[in-house]
Coordinates of C-alpha atoms and ligand atoms in Angstrom, one line a residue:
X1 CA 0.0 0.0 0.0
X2 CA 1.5 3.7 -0.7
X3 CA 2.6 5.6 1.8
X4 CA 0.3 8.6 1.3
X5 CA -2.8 6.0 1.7
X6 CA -1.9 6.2 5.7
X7 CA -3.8 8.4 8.1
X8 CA -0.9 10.4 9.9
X9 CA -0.5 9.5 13.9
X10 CA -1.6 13.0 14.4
X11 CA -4.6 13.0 13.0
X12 CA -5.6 9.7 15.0
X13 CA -4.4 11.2 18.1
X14 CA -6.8 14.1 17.1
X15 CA -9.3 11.5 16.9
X16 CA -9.2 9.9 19.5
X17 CA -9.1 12.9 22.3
X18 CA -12.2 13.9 20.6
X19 CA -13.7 10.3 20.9
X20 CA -12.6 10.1 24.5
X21 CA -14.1 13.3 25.8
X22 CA -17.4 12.3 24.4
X23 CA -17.4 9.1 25.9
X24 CA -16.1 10.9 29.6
X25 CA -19.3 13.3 29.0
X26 CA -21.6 10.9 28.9
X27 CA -20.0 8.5 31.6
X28 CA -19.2 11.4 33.7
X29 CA -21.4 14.5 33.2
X30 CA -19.8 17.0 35.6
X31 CA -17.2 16.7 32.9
X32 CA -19.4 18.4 30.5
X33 CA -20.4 21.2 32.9
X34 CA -16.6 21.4 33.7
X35 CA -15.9 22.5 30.3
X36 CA -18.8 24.7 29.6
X37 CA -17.1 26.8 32.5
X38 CA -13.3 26.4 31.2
X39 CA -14.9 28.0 28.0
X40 CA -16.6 30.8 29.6
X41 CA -13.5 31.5 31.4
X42 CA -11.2 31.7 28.4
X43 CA -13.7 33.5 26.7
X44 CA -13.4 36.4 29.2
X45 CA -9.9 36.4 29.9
X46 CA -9.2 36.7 26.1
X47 CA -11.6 39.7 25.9
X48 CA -10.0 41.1 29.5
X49 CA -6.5 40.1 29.0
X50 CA -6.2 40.7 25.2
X51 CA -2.3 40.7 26.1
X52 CA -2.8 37.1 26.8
X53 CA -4.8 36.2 23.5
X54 CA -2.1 37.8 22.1
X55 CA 0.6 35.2 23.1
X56 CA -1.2 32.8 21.9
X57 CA -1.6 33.6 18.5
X58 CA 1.9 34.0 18.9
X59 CA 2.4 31.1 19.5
X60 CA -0.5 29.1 17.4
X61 CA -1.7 27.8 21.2
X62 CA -4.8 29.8 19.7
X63 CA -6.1 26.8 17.5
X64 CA -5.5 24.0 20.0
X65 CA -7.0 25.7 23.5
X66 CA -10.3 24.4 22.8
X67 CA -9.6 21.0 22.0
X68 CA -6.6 20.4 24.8
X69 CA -6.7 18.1 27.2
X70 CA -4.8 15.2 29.4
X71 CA -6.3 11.9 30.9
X72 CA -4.9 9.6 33.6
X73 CA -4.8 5.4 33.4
X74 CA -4.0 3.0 36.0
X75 CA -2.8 -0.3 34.7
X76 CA -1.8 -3.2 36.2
X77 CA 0.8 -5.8 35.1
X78 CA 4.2 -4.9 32.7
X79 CA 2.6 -6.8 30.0
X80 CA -0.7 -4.3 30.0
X81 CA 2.2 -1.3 30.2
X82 CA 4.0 -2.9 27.3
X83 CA 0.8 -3.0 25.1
X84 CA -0.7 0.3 25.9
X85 CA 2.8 1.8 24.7
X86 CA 2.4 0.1 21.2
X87 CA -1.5 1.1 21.1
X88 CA -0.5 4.9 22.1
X89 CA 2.5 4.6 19.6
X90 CA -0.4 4.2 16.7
X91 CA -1.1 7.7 17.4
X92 CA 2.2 9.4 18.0
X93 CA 2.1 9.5 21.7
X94 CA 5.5 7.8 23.3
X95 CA 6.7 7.8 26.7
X96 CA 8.3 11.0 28.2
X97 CA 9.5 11.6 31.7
X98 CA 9.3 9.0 34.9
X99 CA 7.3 9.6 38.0
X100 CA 7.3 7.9 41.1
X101 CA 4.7 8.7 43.6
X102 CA 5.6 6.1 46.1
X103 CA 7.5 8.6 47.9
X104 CA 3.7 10.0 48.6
X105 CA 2.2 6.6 49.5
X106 CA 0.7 6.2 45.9
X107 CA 2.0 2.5 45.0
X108 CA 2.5 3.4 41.3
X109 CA 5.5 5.0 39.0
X110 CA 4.3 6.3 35.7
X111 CA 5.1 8.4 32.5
X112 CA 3.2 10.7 30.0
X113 CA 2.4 9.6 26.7
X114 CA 2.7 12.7 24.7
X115 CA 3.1 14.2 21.1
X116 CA 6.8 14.9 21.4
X117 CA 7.8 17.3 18.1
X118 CA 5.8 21.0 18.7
X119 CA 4.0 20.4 14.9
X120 CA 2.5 17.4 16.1
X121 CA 1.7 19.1 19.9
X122 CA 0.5 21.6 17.7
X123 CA -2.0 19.2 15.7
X124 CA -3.1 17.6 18.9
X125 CA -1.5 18.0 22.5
X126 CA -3.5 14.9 23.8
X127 CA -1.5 13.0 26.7
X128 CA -2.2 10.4 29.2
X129 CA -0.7 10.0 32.7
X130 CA 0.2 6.1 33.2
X131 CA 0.7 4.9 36.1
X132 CA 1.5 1.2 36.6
X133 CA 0.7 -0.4 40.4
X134 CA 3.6 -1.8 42.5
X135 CA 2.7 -4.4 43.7
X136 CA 6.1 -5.3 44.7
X137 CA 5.4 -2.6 47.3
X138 CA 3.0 -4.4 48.8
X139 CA 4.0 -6.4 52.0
X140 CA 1.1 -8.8 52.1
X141 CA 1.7 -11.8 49.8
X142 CA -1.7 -13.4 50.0
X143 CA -3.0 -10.0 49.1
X144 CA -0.3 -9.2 46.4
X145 CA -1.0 -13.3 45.2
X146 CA -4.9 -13.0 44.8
X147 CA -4.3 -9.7 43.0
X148 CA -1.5 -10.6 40.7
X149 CA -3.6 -14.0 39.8
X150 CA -7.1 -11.5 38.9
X151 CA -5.1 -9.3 36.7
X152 CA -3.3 -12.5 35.0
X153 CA -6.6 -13.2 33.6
X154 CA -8.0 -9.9 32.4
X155 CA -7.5 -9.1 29.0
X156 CA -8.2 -5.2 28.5
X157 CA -7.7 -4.8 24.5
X158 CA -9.9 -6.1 22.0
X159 CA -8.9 -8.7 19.5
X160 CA -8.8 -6.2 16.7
X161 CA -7.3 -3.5 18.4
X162 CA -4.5 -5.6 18.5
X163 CA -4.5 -6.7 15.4
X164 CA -5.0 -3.0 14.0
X165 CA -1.8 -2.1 16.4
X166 CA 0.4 -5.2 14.5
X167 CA -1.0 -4.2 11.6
X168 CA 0.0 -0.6 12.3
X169 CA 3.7 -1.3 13.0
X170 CA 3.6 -4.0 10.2
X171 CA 2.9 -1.6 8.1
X172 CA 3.8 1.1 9.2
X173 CA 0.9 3.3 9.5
X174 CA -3.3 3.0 8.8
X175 CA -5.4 4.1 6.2
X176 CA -8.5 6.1 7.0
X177 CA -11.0 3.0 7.6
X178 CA -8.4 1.5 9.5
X179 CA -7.8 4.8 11.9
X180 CA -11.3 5.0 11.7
X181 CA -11.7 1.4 13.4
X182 CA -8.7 1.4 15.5
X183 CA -10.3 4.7 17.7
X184 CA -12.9 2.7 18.3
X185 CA -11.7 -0.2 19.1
X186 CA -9.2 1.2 21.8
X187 CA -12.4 3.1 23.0
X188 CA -12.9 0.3 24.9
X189 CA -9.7 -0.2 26.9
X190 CA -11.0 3.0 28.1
X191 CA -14.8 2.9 29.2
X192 CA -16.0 2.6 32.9
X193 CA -16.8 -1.0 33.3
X194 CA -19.7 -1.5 36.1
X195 CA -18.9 -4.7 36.6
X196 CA -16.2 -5.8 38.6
X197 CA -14.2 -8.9 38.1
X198 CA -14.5 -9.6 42.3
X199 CA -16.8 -10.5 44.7
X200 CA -17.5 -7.8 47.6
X201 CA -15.6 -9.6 49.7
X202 CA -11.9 -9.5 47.7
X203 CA -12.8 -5.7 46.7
X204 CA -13.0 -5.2 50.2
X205 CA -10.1 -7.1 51.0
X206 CA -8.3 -4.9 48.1
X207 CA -9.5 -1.6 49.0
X208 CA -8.3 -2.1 52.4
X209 CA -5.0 -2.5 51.7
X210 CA -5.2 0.8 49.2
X211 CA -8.1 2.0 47.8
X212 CA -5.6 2.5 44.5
X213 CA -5.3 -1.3 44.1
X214 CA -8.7 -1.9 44.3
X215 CA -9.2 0.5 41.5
X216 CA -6.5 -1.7 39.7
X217 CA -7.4 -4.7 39.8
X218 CA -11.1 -5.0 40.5
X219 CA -12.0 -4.1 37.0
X220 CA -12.2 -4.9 33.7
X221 CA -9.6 -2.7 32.0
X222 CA -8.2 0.7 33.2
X223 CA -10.7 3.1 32.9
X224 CA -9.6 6.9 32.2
X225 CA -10.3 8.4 35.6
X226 CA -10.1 12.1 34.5
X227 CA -10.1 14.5 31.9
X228 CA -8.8 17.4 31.9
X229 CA -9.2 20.9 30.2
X230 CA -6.9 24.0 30.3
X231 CA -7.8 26.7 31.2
X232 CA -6.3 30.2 31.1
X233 CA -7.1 31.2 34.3
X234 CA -7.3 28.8 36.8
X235 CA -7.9 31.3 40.1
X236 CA -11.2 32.3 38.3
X237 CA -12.3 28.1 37.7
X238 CA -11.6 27.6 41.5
X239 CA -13.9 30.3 42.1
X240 CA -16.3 29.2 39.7
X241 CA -16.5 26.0 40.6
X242 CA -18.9 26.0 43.7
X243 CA -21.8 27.9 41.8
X244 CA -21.7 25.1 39.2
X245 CA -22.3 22.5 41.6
X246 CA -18.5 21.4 41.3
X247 CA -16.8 20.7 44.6
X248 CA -13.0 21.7 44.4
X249 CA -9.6 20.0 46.2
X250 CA -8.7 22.3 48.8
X251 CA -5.8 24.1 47.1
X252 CA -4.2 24.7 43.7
X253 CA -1.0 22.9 42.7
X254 CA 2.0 23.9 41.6
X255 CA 3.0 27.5 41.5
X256 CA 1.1 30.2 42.6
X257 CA -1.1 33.2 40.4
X258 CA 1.7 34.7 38.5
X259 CA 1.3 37.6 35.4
X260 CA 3.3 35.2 33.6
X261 CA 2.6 31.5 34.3
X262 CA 5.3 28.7 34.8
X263 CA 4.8 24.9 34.7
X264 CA 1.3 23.3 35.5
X265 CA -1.0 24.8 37.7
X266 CA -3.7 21.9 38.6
X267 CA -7.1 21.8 40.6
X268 CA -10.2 19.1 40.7
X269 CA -13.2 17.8 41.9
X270 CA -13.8 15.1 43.9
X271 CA -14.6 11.3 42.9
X272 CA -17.9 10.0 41.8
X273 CA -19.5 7.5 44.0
X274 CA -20.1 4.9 41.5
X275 CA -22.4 1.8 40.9
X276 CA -20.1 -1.4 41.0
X277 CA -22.2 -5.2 40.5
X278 CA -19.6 -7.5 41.9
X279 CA -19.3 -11.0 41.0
X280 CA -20.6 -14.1 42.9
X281 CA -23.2 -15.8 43.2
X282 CA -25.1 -13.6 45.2
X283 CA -24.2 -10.5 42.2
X284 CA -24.4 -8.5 45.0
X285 CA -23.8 -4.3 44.5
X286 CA -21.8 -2.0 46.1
X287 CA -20.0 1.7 45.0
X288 CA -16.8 2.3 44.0
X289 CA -15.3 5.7 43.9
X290 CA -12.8 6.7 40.8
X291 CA -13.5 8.6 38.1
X292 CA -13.1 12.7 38.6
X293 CA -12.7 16.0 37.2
X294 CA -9.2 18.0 36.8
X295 CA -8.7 21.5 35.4
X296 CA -5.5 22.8 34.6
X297 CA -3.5 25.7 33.3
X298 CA -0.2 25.4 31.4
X299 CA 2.9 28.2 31.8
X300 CA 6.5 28.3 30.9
X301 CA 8.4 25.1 30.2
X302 CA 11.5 25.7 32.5
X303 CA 14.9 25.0 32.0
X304 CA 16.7 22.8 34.6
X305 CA 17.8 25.9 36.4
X306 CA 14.7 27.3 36.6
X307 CA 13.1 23.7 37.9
X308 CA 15.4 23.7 40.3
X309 CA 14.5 27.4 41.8
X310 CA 10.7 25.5 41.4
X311 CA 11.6 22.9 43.5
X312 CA 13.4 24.8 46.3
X313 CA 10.8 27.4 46.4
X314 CA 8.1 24.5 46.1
X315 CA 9.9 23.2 49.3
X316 CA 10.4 25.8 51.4
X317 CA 6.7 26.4 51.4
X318 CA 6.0 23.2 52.5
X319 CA 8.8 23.1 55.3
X320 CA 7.3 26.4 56.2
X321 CA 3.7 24.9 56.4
X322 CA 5.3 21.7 58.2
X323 CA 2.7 19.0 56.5
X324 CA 1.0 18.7 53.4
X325 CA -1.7 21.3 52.5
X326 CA -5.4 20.7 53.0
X327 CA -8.8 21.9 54.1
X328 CA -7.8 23.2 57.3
X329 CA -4.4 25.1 56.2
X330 CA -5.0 25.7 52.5
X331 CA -5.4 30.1 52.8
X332 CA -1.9 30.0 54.8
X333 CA -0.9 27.7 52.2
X334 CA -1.4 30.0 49.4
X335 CA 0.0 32.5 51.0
X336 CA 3.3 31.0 52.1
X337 CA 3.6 29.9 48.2
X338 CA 3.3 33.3 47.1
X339 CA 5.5 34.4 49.6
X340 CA 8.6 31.7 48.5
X341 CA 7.7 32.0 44.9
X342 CA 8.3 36.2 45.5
X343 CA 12.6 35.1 44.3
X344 CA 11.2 33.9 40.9
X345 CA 10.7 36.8 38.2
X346 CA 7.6 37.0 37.0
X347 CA 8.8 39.0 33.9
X348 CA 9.2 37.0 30.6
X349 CA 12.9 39.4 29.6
X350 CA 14.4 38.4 33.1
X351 CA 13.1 34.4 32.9
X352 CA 15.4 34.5 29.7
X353 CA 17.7 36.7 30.2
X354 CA 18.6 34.1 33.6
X355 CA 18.1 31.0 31.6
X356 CA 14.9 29.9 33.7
X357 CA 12.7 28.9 31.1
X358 CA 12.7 27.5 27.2
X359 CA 11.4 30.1 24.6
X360 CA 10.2 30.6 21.4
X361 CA 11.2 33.2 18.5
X362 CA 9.6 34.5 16.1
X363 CA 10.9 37.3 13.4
X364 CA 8.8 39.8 13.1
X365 CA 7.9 42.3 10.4
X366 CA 10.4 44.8 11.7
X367 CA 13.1 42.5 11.1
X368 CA 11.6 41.0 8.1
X369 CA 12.3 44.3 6.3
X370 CA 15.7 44.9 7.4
X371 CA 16.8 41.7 6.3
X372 CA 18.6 43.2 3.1
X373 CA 20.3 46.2 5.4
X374 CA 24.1 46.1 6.7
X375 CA 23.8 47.9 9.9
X376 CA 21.1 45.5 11.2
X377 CA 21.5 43.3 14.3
X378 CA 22.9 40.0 14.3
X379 CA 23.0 38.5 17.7
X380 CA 19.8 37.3 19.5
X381 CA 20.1 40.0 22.4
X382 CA 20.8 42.2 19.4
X383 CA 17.6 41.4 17.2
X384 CA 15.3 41.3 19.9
X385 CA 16.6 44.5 21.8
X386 CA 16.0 46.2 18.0
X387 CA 12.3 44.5 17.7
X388 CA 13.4 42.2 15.0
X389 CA 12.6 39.2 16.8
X390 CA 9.8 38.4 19.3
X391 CA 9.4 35.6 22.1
X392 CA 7.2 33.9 23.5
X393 CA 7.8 31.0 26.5
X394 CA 7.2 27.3 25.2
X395 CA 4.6 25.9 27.2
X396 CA 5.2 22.9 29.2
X397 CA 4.2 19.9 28.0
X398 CA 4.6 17.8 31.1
X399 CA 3.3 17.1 34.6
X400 CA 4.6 17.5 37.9
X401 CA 5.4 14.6 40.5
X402 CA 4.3 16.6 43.8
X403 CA 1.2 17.8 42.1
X404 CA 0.3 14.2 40.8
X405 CA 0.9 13.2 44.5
X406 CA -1.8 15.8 45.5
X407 CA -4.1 14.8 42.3
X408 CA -4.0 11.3 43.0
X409 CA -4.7 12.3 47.0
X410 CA -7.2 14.3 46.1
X411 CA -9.5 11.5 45.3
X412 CA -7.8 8.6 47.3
X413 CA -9.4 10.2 50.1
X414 CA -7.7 11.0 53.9
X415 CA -8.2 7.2 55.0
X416 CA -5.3 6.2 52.0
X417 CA -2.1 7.7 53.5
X418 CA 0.2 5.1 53.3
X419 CA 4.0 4.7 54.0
X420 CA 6.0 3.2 51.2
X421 CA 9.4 5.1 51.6
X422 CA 11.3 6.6 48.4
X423 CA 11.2 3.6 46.1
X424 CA 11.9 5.2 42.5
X425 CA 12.8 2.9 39.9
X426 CA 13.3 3.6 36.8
X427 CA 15.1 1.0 35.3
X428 CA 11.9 -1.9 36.8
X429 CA 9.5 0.3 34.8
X430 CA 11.4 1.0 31.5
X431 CA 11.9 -2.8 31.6
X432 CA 8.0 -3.4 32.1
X433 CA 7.6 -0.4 29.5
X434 CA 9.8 -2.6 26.9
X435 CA 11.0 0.9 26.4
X436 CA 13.0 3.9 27.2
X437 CA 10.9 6.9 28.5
X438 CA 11.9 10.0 26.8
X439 CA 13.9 13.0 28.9
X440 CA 11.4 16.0 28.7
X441 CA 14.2 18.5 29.1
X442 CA 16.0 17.5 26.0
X443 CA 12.9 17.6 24.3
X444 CA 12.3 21.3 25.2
X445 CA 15.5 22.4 24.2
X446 CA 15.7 20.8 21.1
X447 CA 12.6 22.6 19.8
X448 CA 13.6 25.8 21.3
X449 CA 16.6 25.1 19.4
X450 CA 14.7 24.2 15.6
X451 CA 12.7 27.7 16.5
X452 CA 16.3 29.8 17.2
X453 CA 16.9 27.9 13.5
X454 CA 14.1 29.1 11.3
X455 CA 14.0 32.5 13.1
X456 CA 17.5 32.6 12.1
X457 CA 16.2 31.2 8.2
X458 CA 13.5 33.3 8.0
X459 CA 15.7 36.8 8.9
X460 CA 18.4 35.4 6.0
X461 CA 21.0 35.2 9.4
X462 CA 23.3 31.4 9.3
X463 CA 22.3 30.7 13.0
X464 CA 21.1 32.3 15.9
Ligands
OOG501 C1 -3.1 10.4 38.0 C2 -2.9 11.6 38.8 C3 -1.9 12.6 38.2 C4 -2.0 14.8 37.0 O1 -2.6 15.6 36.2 O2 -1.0 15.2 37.6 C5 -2.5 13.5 37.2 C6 -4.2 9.5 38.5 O3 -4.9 9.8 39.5 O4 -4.2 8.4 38.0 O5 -3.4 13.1 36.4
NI502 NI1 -4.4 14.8 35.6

């Protein structure tokens, strides 16, 4: 079959976020209420802020605003890891970046499947936070038996979604009926299944060790358990949320309000209590608690400098609160964060001119006219000092492991603390991956670097 007959990953991806968040609306429909408001609220901060509206033409982030969003998977065994990898590769979303969360008494270490080139973010920024359960972490062996032999025996692909992924890397791509079929079929990895593959006794017996592995392994496949918008002002959604019926988590993550926004800024809404039928004879029902809502708001990918200033001001605040922020301490909370976060400039010039975050350049018309005259600037500080070159801050693609602790804590509940020490390992879950996980850091230099290169080809300069 030619080449050109293929549907490109892209435009599956594209597919498929689309196909996912109208399956979430109808399984979950505060979802759908969730993004009426993110829409409102980008609607008025692009009138209010036109400044704002601005950088994102800028920057393109215009066109794919509306359709953004990230979900979040639990899986299971390496071999369910290993096969979601080759089903996300259909659609151009690889591995990037390792989290562990056991250091926050989650028993899972995961990675973000994610467009990784900024044309294909551009297309479609889908991603999906993976987490795979440890259940090496678990120091109960009957417990860690009778789960390990459930999940041996789940299969959560179809037959033909995994004969459309061979068929895929066979071939090396799939043609429009193909795509067309593929999105559907790995629908179904996805969906909420009601009912469980345990009787009310093992769930219980599984949801007492960590309400996580009983999400896990009690099911039929790993059901997306949010999905989440961006929004442009986050602040204004907390707010928001309450009129609309939507609960929010007690306190923002990530940075604090800034005029110009760094990293990931995340807030949500609290687990539904679901139907569950559990198996056995008796079919007996009970309610399970999973599936939630997330909002977010994307800033400034940071260089590793400026990560580290993050983490040291991220830490401070939380020595200075002396425990993790919740209900009871969330106004100090915010406070003491935008007290630390006070030694990071909040000024786009001084963020680059200190090498704290990765950038975009763009020429503009000024220097687009001077391209044929002698006198005219040639070094970066040069061309943008004269107006011959604009920037813009790459936004970060990625998430953040303290605020993925407080995500996943967020709807684990109080009762779920649990003690499992620092445990990362990154080698055990590349190996269960089958695959090496991608270093986001490189990956934001690299396309700051290709945009320094065709501001530099566009201005008739040999490099910038
Ligand atoms: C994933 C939680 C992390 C985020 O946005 O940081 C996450 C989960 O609950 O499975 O989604
Ligand atoms: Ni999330």
């Amino acid at each position: 079959m030619p080449v050109h007959d293929f549907v490109s990953p892209d435009s599956i991806r594209a597919q498929f976020s689309a196909a996912m968040s109208l399956m979430y609306k109808q399984e979950v429909p505060l979802y759908g209420t969730l993004l009426e408001l993110v829409s409102e609220i980008n609607q008025q901060v692009m009138v209010e802020q036109p400044q704002v509206a601005q950088a994102l033409r800028w920057t393109g982030e215009i066109e794919r605003l509306d359709q953004e969003r990230h979900g979040a998977i639990r899986v299971g065994t390496a071999e369910e890891l290993a096969t979601i990898a080759r089903l996300f590769a259909v659609m151009g979303m690889h591995p990037v970046g390792y989290y562990d969360l056991s250091c926050a008494g989650v028993p899972v270490h995961s990675t973000a499947f994610r467009a990784v080139h900024e044309q294909a973010l551009h297309i479609s920024p889908f991603r999906v936070f993976t987490s795979l359960l440890r259940l090496e972490l678990i120091d109960n062996p009957q417990l860690r038996a009778l789960a390990e032999g459930i999940l041996a025996k789940r299969k959560i692909f179809t037959p033909r979604a995994l004969e459309l992924i061979t068929q895929c890397e066979r071939d090396g791509g799939l043609n429009a009926a193909d795509a067309k079929a593929f999105v559907q079929e790995a629908l179904h990895t996805f969906r909420w299944h009601q009912d469980a593959t345990v009787s009310a006794e093992q769930y219980q017996q599984l949801h007492d060790q960590h309400r996580l592995i009983a999400d896990v392994v009690a099911f039929k496949g790993p059901h997306i358990n949010h999905l989440t918008p961006r929004t442009l002002d986050i602040d204004a959604i907390q707010r928001g949320m309450p009129a609309k019926g939507i609960p929010p988590k007690a306190v923002v993550e990530g940075p604090p309000t800034r005029r110009h926004p760094i990293l990931l800024r995340q807030t949500s809404f609290k687990a539904l209590q679901e139907k569950v039928a559990f198996s056995g004879q008796h079919g007996s029902e009970g309610s399970h608690t999973a599936r939630f809502g997330e909002i977010e708001q994307r800033g400034a990918a940071l260089t590793p400098k400026g990560r580290e200033l993050y983490d040291r001001l991220l830490d401070a605040t939380r020595n200075a609160l002396g425990g993790a922020p919740a209900e009871a301490n969330a106004e100090r909370y915010m406070a003491l964060l935008q007290d630390s976060f006070a030694a990071f400039p909040d000024d786009l010039a001084q963020m680059r001119e200190q090498g704290l975050a990765y950038f975009r350049y763009f020429a503009t018309d000024k220097g687009l006219a001077a391209r044929g005259q002698h006198d005219r600037p040639t070094t970066l500080d040069g061309l943008i000092e004269a107006g011959h070159v604009h920037f813009e801050a790459l936004v970060y693609e990625d998430f953040l492991p303290v605020s993925a602790a407080g995500i996943f804590q967020s709807n684990l509940g109080d009762d779920a603390q649990a003690e499992y020490g620092s445990n990362a390992n990154r080698e055990a879950f590349e190996a269960a991956l089958g695959l090496r996980v991608q270093d986001e850091l490189t990956l934001y230099a690299q396309s700051e670097q290709r945009s320094l290169q065709a501001c530099a080809q566009t201005l008739g300069l040999d490099s910038l």
